[in-house]
mmCIF file of C-alpha atoms in Angstrom:
data_model
loop_
_atom_site.group_PDB
_atom_site.id
_atom_site.type_symbol
_atom_site.label_atom_id
_atom_site.label_comp_id
_atom_site.label_asym_id
_atom_site.label_seq_id
_atom_site.Cartn_x
_atom_site.Cartn_y
_atom_site.Cartn_z
ATOM 1 C CA UNK A 23 -33.076 70.304 51.029
ATOM 2 C CA UNK A 24 -34.700 72.481 53.696
ATOM 3 C CA UNK A 25 -32.339 74.032 56.217
ATOM 4 C CA UNK A 26 -34.130 72.347 59.079
ATOM 5 C CA UNK A 27 -33.355 68.901 57.556
ATOM 6 C CA UNK A 28 -29.685 69.793 57.169
ATOM 7 C CA UNK A 29 -29.556 70.945 60.763
ATOM 8 C CA UNK A 30 -31.240 67.759 61.969
ATOM 9 C CA UNK A 31 -28.773 65.658 59.993
ATOM 10 C CA UNK A 32 -25.811 67.548 61.412
ATOM 11 C CA UNK A 33 -27.122 67.107 64.928
ATOM 12 C CA UNK A 34 -27.611 63.362 64.349
ATOM 13 C CA UNK A 35 -24.063 63.015 63.006
ATOM 14 C CA UNK A 36 -22.673 64.982 65.925
ATOM 15 C CA UNK A 37 -24.620 62.775 68.325
ATOM 16 C CA UNK A 38 -23.251 59.634 66.688
ATOM 17 C CA UNK A 39 -19.682 60.931 66.893
ATOM 18 C CA UNK A 40 -20.119 61.591 70.606
ATOM 19 C CA UNK A 41 -21.915 58.276 71.222
ATOM 20 C CA UNK A 42 -19.162 56.012 69.834
ATOM 21 C CA UNK A 43 -16.451 57.104 72.299
ATOM 22 C CA UNK A 44 -19.012 57.042 75.096
ATOM 23 C CA UNK A 45 -19.860 53.401 74.384
ATOM 24 C CA UNK A 46 -16.159 52.539 74.239
ATOM 25 C CA UNK A 47 -15.640 54.278 77.562
ATOM 26 C CA UNK A 48 -18.403 52.145 79.062
ATOM 27 C CA UNK A 49 -16.560 48.888 78.272
ATOM 28 C CA UNK A 50 -15.143 47.135 81.347
ATOM 29 C CA UNK A 51 -11.334 46.878 80.980
ATOM 30 C CA UNK A 52 -9.878 43.425 81.599
ATOM 31 C CA UNK A 53 -6.167 42.657 81.463
ATOM 32 C CA UNK A 54 -4.971 39.045 81.408
ATOM 33 C CA UNK A 55 -1.356 38.004 81.933
ATOM 34 C CA UNK A 56 -0.206 34.656 80.557
ATOM 35 C CA UNK A 57 2.891 33.652 82.510
ATOM 36 C CA UNK A 58 4.890 30.554 81.644
ATOM 37 C CA UNK A 59 8.156 29.116 80.402
ATOM 38 C CA UNK A 60 9.038 30.706 77.057
ATOM 39 C CA UNK A 61 12.679 29.627 76.884
ATOM 40 C CA UNK A 62 13.246 26.452 78.929
ATOM 41 C CA UNK A 63 12.016 22.867 79.323
ATOM 42 C CA UNK A 64 8.305 23.762 78.945
ATOM 43 C CA UNK A 65 8.587 26.375 76.184
ATOM 44 C CA UNK A 66 7.082 24.067 73.553
ATOM 45 C CA UNK A 67 4.214 22.715 75.645
ATOM 46 C CA UNK A 68 3.223 26.096 77.117
ATOM 47 C CA UNK A 69 5.105 29.211 75.946
ATOM 48 C CA UNK A 70 3.724 31.329 73.131
ATOM 49 C CA UNK A 71 1.105 28.679 72.351
ATOM 50 C CA UNK A 72 -0.635 29.412 75.652
ATOM 51 C CA UNK A 73 -0.738 33.144 74.890
ATOM 52 C CA UNK A 74 -2.155 32.312 71.450
ATOM 53 C CA UNK A 75 -4.802 30.120 73.100
ATOM 54 C CA UNK A 76 -5.813 32.945 75.461
ATOM 55 C CA UNK A 77 -6.134 35.369 72.538
ATOM 56 C CA UNK A 78 -8.216 32.828 70.620
ATOM 57 C CA UNK A 79 -10.566 32.618 73.607
ATOM 58 C CA UNK A 80 -10.874 36.404 73.731
ATOM 59 C CA UNK A 81 -11.595 36.480 69.997
ATOM 60 C CA UNK A 82 -14.276 33.796 70.325
ATOM 61 C CA UNK A 83 -15.877 35.485 73.335
ATOM 62 C CA UNK A 84 -16.333 38.728 71.350
ATOM 63 C CA UNK A 85 -15.734 40.896 74.420
ATOM 64 C CA UNK A 86 -17.084 44.197 73.092
ATOM 65 C CA UNK A 87 -20.443 42.541 72.423
ATOM 66 C CA UNK A 88 -20.460 41.584 76.111
ATOM 67 C CA UNK A 89 -19.407 44.956 77.470
ATOM 68 C CA UNK A 90 -15.713 44.149 77.955
ATOM 69 C CA UNK A 91 -12.426 45.386 76.547
ATOM 70 C CA UNK A 92 -9.803 42.650 76.970
ATOM 71 C CA UNK A 93 -6.026 42.770 76.611
ATOM 72 C CA UNK A 94 -3.660 39.773 76.827
ATOM 73 C CA UNK A 95 0.031 40.124 77.683
ATOM 74 C CA UNK A 96 2.685 37.446 78.272
ATOM 75 C CA UNK A 97 5.943 36.936 80.169
ATOM 76 C CA UNK A 98 8.594 34.286 80.811
ATOM 77 C CA UNK A 99 9.024 33.192 84.443
ATOM 78 C CA UNK A 100 12.102 31.094 83.520
ATOM 79 C CA UNK A 101 10.863 28.340 85.881
ATOM 80 C CA UNK A 102 12.088 30.431 88.825
ATOM 81 C CA UNK A 103 9.737 31.294 91.715
ATOM 82 C CA UNK A 104 11.508 34.590 92.434
ATOM 83 C CA UNK A 105 11.248 35.688 88.804
ATOM 84 C CA UNK A 106 7.588 34.677 88.639
ATOM 85 C CA UNK A 107 6.808 36.475 91.888
ATOM 86 C CA UNK A 108 8.522 39.636 90.678
ATOM 87 C CA UNK A 109 6.554 39.620 87.418
ATOM 88 C CA UNK A 110 3.290 39.015 89.275
ATOM 89 C CA UNK A 111 3.840 41.925 91.650
ATOM 90 C CA UNK A 112 4.729 44.247 88.764
ATOM 91 C CA UNK A 113 1.705 43.117 86.770
ATOM 92 C CA UNK A 114 -0.662 43.577 89.695
ATOM 93 C CA UNK A 115 0.825 46.760 91.196
ATOM 94 C CA UNK A 116 1.906 48.709 88.125
ATOM 95 C CA UNK A 117 0.514 47.215 84.940
ATOM 96 C CA UNK A 118 -3.139 46.732 85.877
ATOM 97 C CA UNK A 119 -3.299 42.967 85.302
ATOM 98 C CA UNK A 120 -6.502 41.457 86.699
ATOM 99 C CA UNK A 121 -5.726 37.740 86.324
ATOM 100 C CA UNK A 122 -2.763 35.468 85.673
ATOM 101 C CA UNK A 123 -3.158 32.311 83.584
ATOM 102 C CA UNK A 124 -1.168 29.136 82.843
ATOM 103 C CA UNK A 125 1.996 29.094 85.066
ATOM 104 C CA UNK A 126 3.689 25.725 84.631
ATOM 105 C CA UNK A 127 6.324 24.826 87.235
ATOM 106 C CA UNK A 128 4.575 24.160 90.522
ATOM 107 C CA UNK A 129 7.000 26.098 92.699
ATOM 108 C CA UNK A 130 6.210 29.226 90.652
ATOM 109 C CA UNK A 131 2.488 28.456 90.713
ATOM 110 C CA UNK A 132 2.459 28.186 94.506
ATOM 111 C CA UNK A 133 4.196 31.563 94.796
ATOM 112 C CA UNK A 134 1.754 33.199 92.350
ATOM 113 C CA UNK A 135 -1.231 31.769 94.245
ATOM 114 C CA UNK A 136 -0.194 33.507 97.455
ATOM 115 C CA UNK A 137 0.621 36.838 95.795
ATOM 116 C CA UNK A 138 -2.700 36.725 93.941
ATOM 117 C CA UNK A 139 -4.566 36.213 97.209
ATOM 118 C CA UNK A 140 -2.638 39.075 98.820
ATOM 119 C CA UNK A 141 -3.550 41.411 95.945
ATOM 120 C CA UNK A 142 -7.118 40.047 95.576
ATOM 121 C CA UNK A 143 -6.691 39.230 91.894
ATOM 122 C CA UNK A 144 -7.497 35.950 90.095
ATOM 123 C CA UNK A 145 -5.133 33.066 89.324
ATOM 124 C CA UNK A 146 -6.310 30.429 86.838
ATOM 125 C CA UNK A 147 -3.700 27.704 86.588
ATOM 126 C CA UNK A 148 -3.385 25.351 83.629
ATOM 127 C CA UNK A 149 0.268 24.344 83.335
ATOM 128 C CA UNK A 150 1.232 23.755 86.980
ATOM 129 C CA UNK A 151 0.631 20.286 88.372
ATOM 130 C CA UNK A 152 0.799 20.187 92.148
ATOM 131 C CA UNK A 153 -2.503 19.163 93.714
ATOM 132 C CA UNK A 154 -1.531 21.340 96.693
ATOM 133 C CA UNK A 155 -3.087 24.269 94.785
ATOM 134 C CA UNK A 156 -6.472 22.857 95.789
ATOM 135 C CA UNK A 157 -5.125 21.277 98.979
ATOM 136 C CA UNK A 158 -3.083 22.959 101.730
ATOM 137 C CA UNK A 159 -2.246 25.924 99.444
ATOM 138 C CA UNK A 160 -5.810 26.568 98.219
ATOM 139 C CA UNK A 161 -7.082 30.154 98.222
ATOM 140 C CA UNK A 162 -10.375 31.843 97.307
ATOM 141 C CA UNK A 163 -8.542 33.448 94.378
ATOM 142 C CA UNK A 164 -7.257 30.299 92.628
ATOM 143 C CA UNK A 165 -8.786 27.934 90.080
ATOM 144 C CA UNK A 166 -6.843 24.830 89.001
ATOM 145 C CA UNK A 167 -8.141 23.905 85.576
ATOM 146 C CA UNK A 168 -6.433 21.274 83.426
ATOM 147 C CA UNK A 169 -4.925 18.458 85.517
ATOM 148 C CA UNK A 170 -3.048 17.817 88.745
ATOM 149 C CA UNK A 171 -0.656 15.315 90.270
ATOM 150 C CA UNK A 172 -3.460 13.394 91.993
ATOM 151 C CA UNK A 173 -5.279 12.863 88.678
ATOM 152 C CA UNK A 174 -2.062 11.717 86.962
ATOM 153 C CA UNK A 175 -1.426 9.245 89.766
ATOM 154 C CA UNK A 176 -4.980 7.920 89.603
ATOM 155 C CA UNK A 177 -4.748 7.393 85.855
ATOM 156 C CA UNK A 178 -1.257 6.154 85.046
ATOM 157 C CA UNK A 179 -0.478 4.633 88.446
ATOM 158 C CA UNK A 180 -3.580 2.462 88.504
ATOM 159 C CA UNK A 181 -3.199 1.481 84.850
ATOM 160 C CA UNK A 182 0.319 0.125 85.301
ATOM 161 C CA UNK A 183 -0.633 -1.648 88.522
ATOM 162 C CA UNK A 184 -3.386 -3.433 86.581
ATOM 163 C CA UNK A 185 -0.748 -4.561 84.076
ATOM 164 C CA UNK A 186 1.263 -6.184 86.853
ATOM 165 C CA UNK A 187 3.592 -3.330 87.733
ATOM 166 C CA UNK A 188 3.633 -3.861 91.494
ATOM 167 C CA UNK A 189 7.160 -2.679 92.366
ATOM 168 C CA UNK A 190 8.150 0.921 91.614
ATOM 169 C CA UNK A 191 11.300 3.026 91.532
ATOM 170 C CA UNK A 192 10.966 6.807 91.134
ATOM 171 C CA UNK A 193 13.190 9.216 89.234
ATOM 172 C CA UNK A 194 11.928 12.521 90.582
ATOM 173 C CA UNK A 195 12.634 16.121 89.615
ATOM 174 C CA UNK A 196 13.714 17.785 92.846
ATOM 175 C CA UNK A 197 11.186 20.623 93.018
ATOM 176 C CA UNK A 198 7.553 21.084 94.051
ATOM 177 C CA UNK A 199 5.920 19.396 91.046
ATOM 178 C CA UNK A 200 8.155 16.323 90.990
ATOM 179 C CA UNK A 201 7.876 15.814 94.740
ATOM 180 C CA UNK A 202 4.077 16.146 94.657
ATOM 181 C CA UNK A 203 3.804 13.761 91.706
ATOM 182 C CA UNK A 204 5.955 11.150 93.449
ATOM 183 C CA UNK A 205 3.976 11.583 96.675
ATOM 184 C CA UNK A 206 0.582 11.194 94.992
ATOM 185 C CA UNK A 207 1.641 8.271 92.790
ATOM 186 C CA UNK A 208 3.289 6.483 95.713
ATOM 187 C CA UNK A 209 0.015 6.790 97.643
ATOM 188 C CA UNK A 210 -1.916 5.188 94.769
ATOM 189 C CA UNK A 211 0.665 2.416 94.350
ATOM 190 C CA UNK A 212 0.667 1.488 98.024
ATOM 191 C CA UNK A 213 -3.102 1.797 98.399
ATOM 192 C CA UNK A 214 -3.548 -0.681 95.539
ATOM 193 C CA UNK A 215 -1.142 -3.323 96.757
ATOM 194 C CA UNK A 216 2.122 -2.197 95.168
ATOM 195 C CA UNK A 217 5.363 -1.144 96.822
ATOM 196 C CA UNK A 218 8.077 1.427 96.245
ATOM 197 C CA UNK A 219 11.542 -0.133 96.281
ATOM 198 C CA UNK A 220 13.578 3.053 95.900
ATOM 199 C CA UNK A 221 14.061 6.339 94.160
ATOM 200 C CA UNK A 222 16.409 9.156 93.326
ATOM 201 C CA UNK A 223 16.048 12.941 93.111
ATOM 202 C CA UNK A 224 17.357 14.742 90.041
ATOM 203 C CA UNK A 225 18.295 18.382 89.453
ATOM 204 C CA UNK A 226 15.793 20.539 87.574
ATOM 205 C CA UNK A 227 16.232 21.018 84.698
ATOM 206 C CA UNK A 228 18.528 18.130 83.823
ATOM 207 C CA UNK A 229 19.852 16.999 80.422
ATOM 208 C CA UNK A 230 21.518 13.722 81.467
ATOM 209 C CA UNK A 231 19.649 10.911 83.217
ATOM 210 C CA UNK A 232 22.190 8.154 82.562
ATOM 211 C CA UNK A 233 23.304 7.496 86.136
ATOM 212 C CA UNK A 234 19.751 7.755 87.489
ATOM 213 C CA UNK A 235 18.410 5.324 84.905
ATOM 214 C CA UNK A 236 21.187 2.835 85.650
ATOM 215 C CA UNK A 237 20.264 2.967 89.359
ATOM 216 C CA UNK A 238 16.625 2.388 88.470
ATOM 217 C CA UNK A 239 17.548 -0.488 86.177
ATOM 218 C CA UNK A 240 19.681 -2.083 88.880
ATOM 219 C CA UNK A 241 16.808 -1.844 91.386
ATOM 220 C CA UNK A 242 14.892 -4.523 89.505
ATOM 221 C CA UNK A 243 11.661 -2.556 89.907
ATOM 222 C CA UNK A 244 8.933 -3.543 87.493
ATOM 223 C CA UNK A 245 8.018 0.120 86.911
ATOM 224 C CA UNK A 246 10.275 3.150 86.709
ATOM 225 C CA UNK A 247 8.154 6.195 87.522
ATOM 226 C CA UNK A 248 9.329 9.398 85.853
ATOM 227 C CA UNK A 249 8.124 12.186 88.135
ATOM 228 C CA UNK A 250 9.190 14.972 85.803
ATOM 229 C CA UNK A 251 7.879 16.658 82.654
ATOM 230 C CA UNK A 252 8.737 18.591 79.508
ATOM 231 C CA UNK A 253 12.195 18.157 78.031
ATOM 232 C CA UNK A 254 13.344 16.403 81.214
ATOM 233 C CA UNK A 255 10.782 13.637 80.686
ATOM 234 C CA UNK A 256 11.620 13.433 76.990
ATOM 235 C CA UNK A 257 15.349 13.168 77.717
ATOM 236 C CA UNK A 258 14.785 10.442 80.316
ATOM 237 C CA UNK A 259 12.571 8.412 77.955
ATOM 238 C CA UNK A 260 15.031 8.761 75.075
ATOM 239 C CA UNK A 261 17.985 7.678 77.221
ATOM 240 C CA UNK A 262 15.983 4.782 78.693
ATOM 241 C CA UNK A 263 15.352 3.627 75.124
ATOM 242 C CA UNK A 264 19.075 3.825 74.349
ATOM 243 C CA UNK A 265 19.819 1.681 77.414
ATOM 244 C CA UNK A 266 17.211 -0.889 76.390
ATOM 245 C CA UNK A 267 15.360 -0.569 79.695
ATOM 246 C CA UNK A 268 11.882 -1.255 78.332
ATOM 247 C CA UNK A 269 13.239 -3.940 76.032
ATOM 248 C CA UNK A 270 14.655 -5.576 79.167
ATOM 249 C CA UNK A 271 11.197 -5.926 80.693
ATOM 250 C CA UNK A 272 10.890 -2.876 82.929
ATOM 251 C CA UNK A 273 8.006 -0.503 82.294
ATOM 252 C CA UNK A 274 8.347 3.283 82.119
ATOM 253 C CA UNK A 275 5.612 5.345 83.727
ATOM 254 C CA UNK A 276 5.590 8.685 81.902
ATOM 255 C CA UNK A 277 3.638 10.372 84.679
ATOM 256 C CA UNK A 278 3.388 13.666 82.797
ATOM 257 C CA UNK A 279 4.134 14.099 79.130
ATOM 258 C CA UNK A 280 2.816 16.519 76.502
ATOM 259 C CA UNK A 281 2.034 15.811 72.873
ATOM 260 C CA UNK A 282 4.931 18.070 71.882
ATOM 261 C CA UNK A 283 7.267 15.764 73.846
ATOM 262 C CA UNK A 284 5.885 12.633 72.171
ATOM 263 C CA UNK A 285 6.180 14.333 68.781
ATOM 264 C CA UNK A 286 9.786 15.263 69.534
ATOM 265 C CA UNK A 287 10.655 11.721 70.658
ATOM 266 C CA UNK A 288 9.001 10.067 67.671
ATOM 267 C CA UNK A 289 6.875 6.937 67.864
ATOM 268 C CA UNK A 290 9.865 4.623 67.368
ATOM 269 C CA UNK A 291 10.902 5.643 70.884
ATOM 270 C CA UNK A 292 7.556 6.573 72.462
ATOM 271 C CA UNK A 293 5.370 3.715 71.212
ATOM 272 C CA UNK A 294 3.605 1.826 73.977
ATOM 273 C CA UNK A 295 4.031 4.528 76.621
ATOM 274 C CA UNK A 296 0.908 4.995 78.723
ATOM 275 C CA UNK A 297 0.057 8.335 80.287
ATOM 276 C CA UNK A 298 -2.861 10.407 81.528
ATOM 277 C CA UNK A 299 -4.095 13.739 80.169
ATOM 278 C CA UNK A 300 -7.282 15.780 79.978
ATOM 279 C CA UNK A 301 -7.142 16.708 76.282
ATOM 280 C CA UNK A 302 -5.974 15.460 72.897
ATOM 281 C CA UNK A 303 -6.419 17.419 69.704
ATOM 282 C CA UNK A 304 -7.993 14.454 67.864
ATOM 283 C CA UNK A 305 -10.646 13.490 70.439
ATOM 284 C CA UNK A 306 -13.680 14.803 68.531
ATOM 285 C CA UNK A 307 -14.848 17.309 65.924
ATOM 286 C CA UNK A 308 -14.637 20.270 68.323
ATOM 287 C CA UNK A 309 -11.059 19.519 69.386
ATOM 288 C CA UNK A 310 -10.025 18.976 65.776
ATOM 289 C CA UNK A 311 -11.564 22.294 64.728
ATOM 290 C CA UNK A 312 -9.750 24.104 67.536
ATOM 291 C CA UNK A 313 -6.463 22.414 66.605
ATOM 292 C CA UNK A 314 -6.834 23.448 62.969
ATOM 293 C CA UNK A 315 -7.340 27.088 63.985
ATOM 294 C CA UNK A 316 -4.488 26.924 66.479
ATOM 295 C CA UNK A 317 -2.146 25.612 63.796
ATOM 296 C CA UNK A 318 -2.858 28.606 61.550
ATOM 297 C CA UNK A 319 -1.431 30.773 64.347
ATOM 298 C CA UNK A 320 1.288 28.324 65.444
ATOM 299 C CA UNK A 321 2.350 26.717 62.159
ATOM 300 C CA UNK A 322 3.321 23.062 62.398
ATOM 301 C CA UNK A 323 2.024 22.735 66.001
ATOM 302 C CA UNK A 324 -0.929 21.041 67.612
ATOM 303 C CA UNK A 325 -2.210 22.335 70.968
ATOM 304 C CA UNK A 326 -1.156 20.651 74.200
ATOM 305 C CA UNK A 327 -3.558 20.000 77.049
ATOM 306 C CA UNK A 328 -2.078 22.993 78.932
ATOM 307 C CA UNK A 329 -2.744 25.320 76.002
ATOM 308 C CA UNK A 330 -6.257 23.905 75.617
ATOM 309 C CA UNK A 331 -6.768 24.565 79.326
ATOM 310 C CA UNK A 332 -5.741 28.203 78.911
ATOM 311 C CA UNK A 333 -8.274 28.602 76.086
ATOM 312 C CA UNK A 334 -11.153 27.017 77.989
ATOM 313 C CA UNK A 335 -10.412 28.697 81.319
ATOM 314 C CA UNK A 336 -10.072 32.121 79.687
ATOM 315 C CA UNK A 337 -13.536 31.711 78.149
ATOM 316 C CA UNK A 338 -15.024 30.806 81.517
ATOM 317 C CA UNK A 339 -13.218 33.622 83.325
ATOM 318 C CA UNK A 340 -14.629 36.155 80.859
ATOM 319 C CA UNK A 341 -18.153 34.807 81.426
ATOM 320 C CA UNK A 342 -17.712 35.448 85.156
ATOM 321 C CA UNK A 343 -16.349 38.959 84.582
ATOM 322 C CA UNK A 344 -19.277 39.727 82.294
ATOM 323 C CA UNK A 345 -21.745 38.529 84.928
ATOM 324 C CA UNK A 346 -20.174 40.816 87.548
ATOM 325 C CA UNK A 347 -19.445 43.635 85.077
ATOM 326 C CA UNK A 348 -16.072 43.964 86.798
ATOM 327 C CA UNK A 349 -12.702 42.208 87.027
ATOM 328 C CA UNK A 350 -11.395 44.152 90.010
ATOM 329 C CA UNK A 351 -12.373 41.864 92.893
ATOM 330 C CA UNK A 352 -10.501 38.646 92.110
ATOM 331 C CA UNK A 353 -12.144 36.581 94.848
ATOM 332 C CA UNK A 354 -15.579 37.639 93.610
ATOM 333 C CA UNK A 355 -14.692 36.655 90.033
ATOM 334 C CA UNK A 356 -13.424 33.242 91.162
ATOM 335 C CA UNK A 357 -16.578 32.743 93.258
ATOM 336 C CA UNK A 358 -18.671 33.504 90.168
ATOM 337 C CA UNK A 359 -16.555 31.057 88.121
ATOM 338 C CA UNK A 360 -17.452 28.373 90.677
ATOM 339 C CA UNK A 361 -21.128 29.344 90.584
ATOM 340 C CA UNK A 362 -21.493 29.194 86.782
ATOM 341 C CA UNK A 363 -21.365 25.659 85.277
ATOM 342 C CA UNK A 364 -18.465 25.318 82.850
ATOM 343 C CA UNK A 365 -19.150 24.548 79.199
ATOM 344 C CA UNK A 366 -16.654 24.877 76.372
ATOM 345 C CA UNK A 367 -15.842 23.025 73.142
ATOM 346 C CA UNK A 368 -12.633 21.405 74.436
ATOM 347 C CA UNK A 369 -13.565 20.029 77.863
ATOM 348 C CA UNK A 370 -17.352 20.005 77.566
ATOM 349 C CA UNK A 371 -19.628 20.534 80.536
ATOM 350 C CA UNK A 372 -18.139 20.587 84.024
ATOM 351 C CA UNK A 373 -17.946 22.349 87.350
ATOM 352 C CA UNK A 374 -15.447 24.081 89.613
ATOM 353 C CA UNK A 375 -15.489 22.784 93.177
ATOM 354 C CA UNK A 376 -15.381 25.054 96.250
ATOM 355 C CA UNK A 377 -11.663 24.208 96.647
ATOM 356 C CA UNK A 378 -10.972 25.587 93.152
ATOM 357 C CA UNK A 379 -10.544 22.237 91.402
ATOM 358 C CA UNK A 380 -12.052 22.173 87.872
ATOM 359 C CA UNK A 381 -13.761 18.802 87.315
ATOM 360 C CA UNK A 382 -13.887 17.035 83.933
ATOM 361 C CA UNK A 383 -12.985 13.596 82.531
ATOM 362 C CA UNK A 384 -9.374 12.507 82.164
ATOM 363 C CA UNK A 385 -8.069 10.023 79.600
ATOM 364 C CA UNK A 386 -5.576 7.200 79.714
ATOM 365 C CA UNK A 387 -3.656 7.321 76.431
ATOM 366 C CA UNK A 388 -1.072 5.099 74.783
ATOM 367 C CA UNK A 389 1.455 6.294 72.228
ATOM 368 C CA UNK A 390 0.767 4.555 68.929
ATOM 369 C CA UNK A 391 3.150 2.263 67.128
ATOM 370 C CA UNK A 392 4.574 3.879 63.967
ATOM 371 C CA UNK A 393 2.505 1.477 61.840
ATOM 372 C CA UNK A 394 -0.706 2.738 63.487
ATOM 373 C CA UNK A 395 -0.072 6.423 62.837
ATOM 374 C CA UNK A 396 -1.691 8.055 59.822
ATOM 375 C CA UNK A 397 0.064 11.398 60.083
ATOM 376 C CA UNK A 398 2.689 13.529 61.806
ATOM 377 C CA UNK A 399 0.491 14.353 64.820
ATOM 378 C CA UNK A 400 -1.547 11.127 64.884
ATOM 379 C CA UNK A 401 0.203 9.977 68.040
ATOM 380 C CA UNK A 402 -2.282 8.792 70.685
ATOM 381 C CA UNK A 403 -4.975 6.211 71.125
ATOM 382 C CA UNK A 404 -7.492 6.323 73.967
ATOM 383 C CA UNK A 405 -7.316 3.315 76.282
ATOM 384 C CA UNK A 406 -9.773 4.509 78.892
ATOM 385 C CA UNK A 407 -11.963 7.471 79.757
ATOM 386 C CA UNK A 408 -11.791 8.248 83.472
ATOM 387 C CA UNK A 409 -15.129 9.797 84.532
ATOM 388 C CA UNK A 410 -15.024 13.281 86.012
ATOM 389 C CA UNK A 411 -16.215 12.102 89.422
ATOM 390 C CA UNK A 412 -13.380 9.565 89.592
ATOM 391 C CA UNK A 413 -10.520 11.443 87.938
ATOM 392 C CA UNK A 414 -9.561 13.812 90.753
ATOM 393 C CA UNK A 415 -8.864 13.493 94.455
ATOM 394 C CA UNK A 416 -11.999 13.807 96.614
ATOM 395 C CA UNK A 417 -12.299 17.275 98.082
ATOM 396 C CA UNK A 418 -12.562 15.778 101.565
ATOM 397 C CA UNK A 419 -9.048 14.333 101.218
ATOM 398 C CA UNK A 420 -7.295 17.452 99.922
ATOM 399 C CA UNK A 421 -6.768 19.395 103.120
ATOM 400 C CA UNK A 422 -7.964 22.719 101.698
ATOM 401 C CA UNK A 423 -8.416 25.029 104.717
ATOM 402 C CA UNK A 424 -11.412 26.728 103.049
ATOM 403 C CA UNK A 425 -13.391 23.482 103.200
ATOM 404 C CA UNK A 426 -15.182 22.620 106.422
ATOM 405 C CA UNK A 427 -14.187 19.264 107.854
#
């Protein structure tokens, strides 16, 4: 081979070796922190499964093909606002995290929202429930994706009122989420002709609901509203079954319950419970395909609505970062998330309102009877689809200070 050809080949190889690191250096770095409960009452419904969902979204987005280099880390906030706040500050100040996802436990979520605004990062909530995140506590840096207490109240509250449940007694977890859920459900009950005859506040978390359930039973209320979630809700439902409360004619309103909780209870106990959620693994072909992939990474588990929300919201966040070619200005990324219509395989097409509320349909589900179930995770049947424009509180009623009156 002529010398000139060898020289040309060497130069081409040298150029290629220099080009590869240069292209890698051009990738926009993005660091996502998934913060949730990895050891307490929500560990099964959020926990590692939410981090897995975020990584699945990154994998599906193919970040390097879109000019991004994405890293996902995770931490346990232990359901404590001070712990969550400390992690958030460390992530933002020292570890280079650009956005925090998930964050069940509303008191922690409210703290993270304010720190995120202060640091001008992005907060995309899936696991926390309080509708205050798009109400009085809204910020230009927060998106509330999966559900909220107003949507749960609209779905389950109205459904039980239609079935004749006019008088209500609340058993409420004494922290931000429980109080917001009771408040929003009470408003729906009273607006639709029902009345609240009493209630009791419970510690959070709480393994024993015996005395609270006996008070609710003695109240004679037609509906006992459980304004709690996770293992607390599961414990309350199980103990109510042991006391024969539903068999005695009172209805239980499971105002927030995850598929992992229903699975843990078993259909002998859970059958007939009605509840509202935004996702179920067996809704359609796309949700079933996602669930099958999820289960290869979380053996023996199906995804909860919170974990599905982390997947879908991570995809949309990355689209916004790609459009801006930067993750550094959190408010700008959130503004772009609101500008771009949402579209993913789990929630379909939707929008994000100016107050940060993600809009999509919600579903009223009922836990199947054991005889209706065809498999271990065949647990729900759809009673009603609540259209997107009816599922959530109107923006004009939320009290978000960013929204002009």
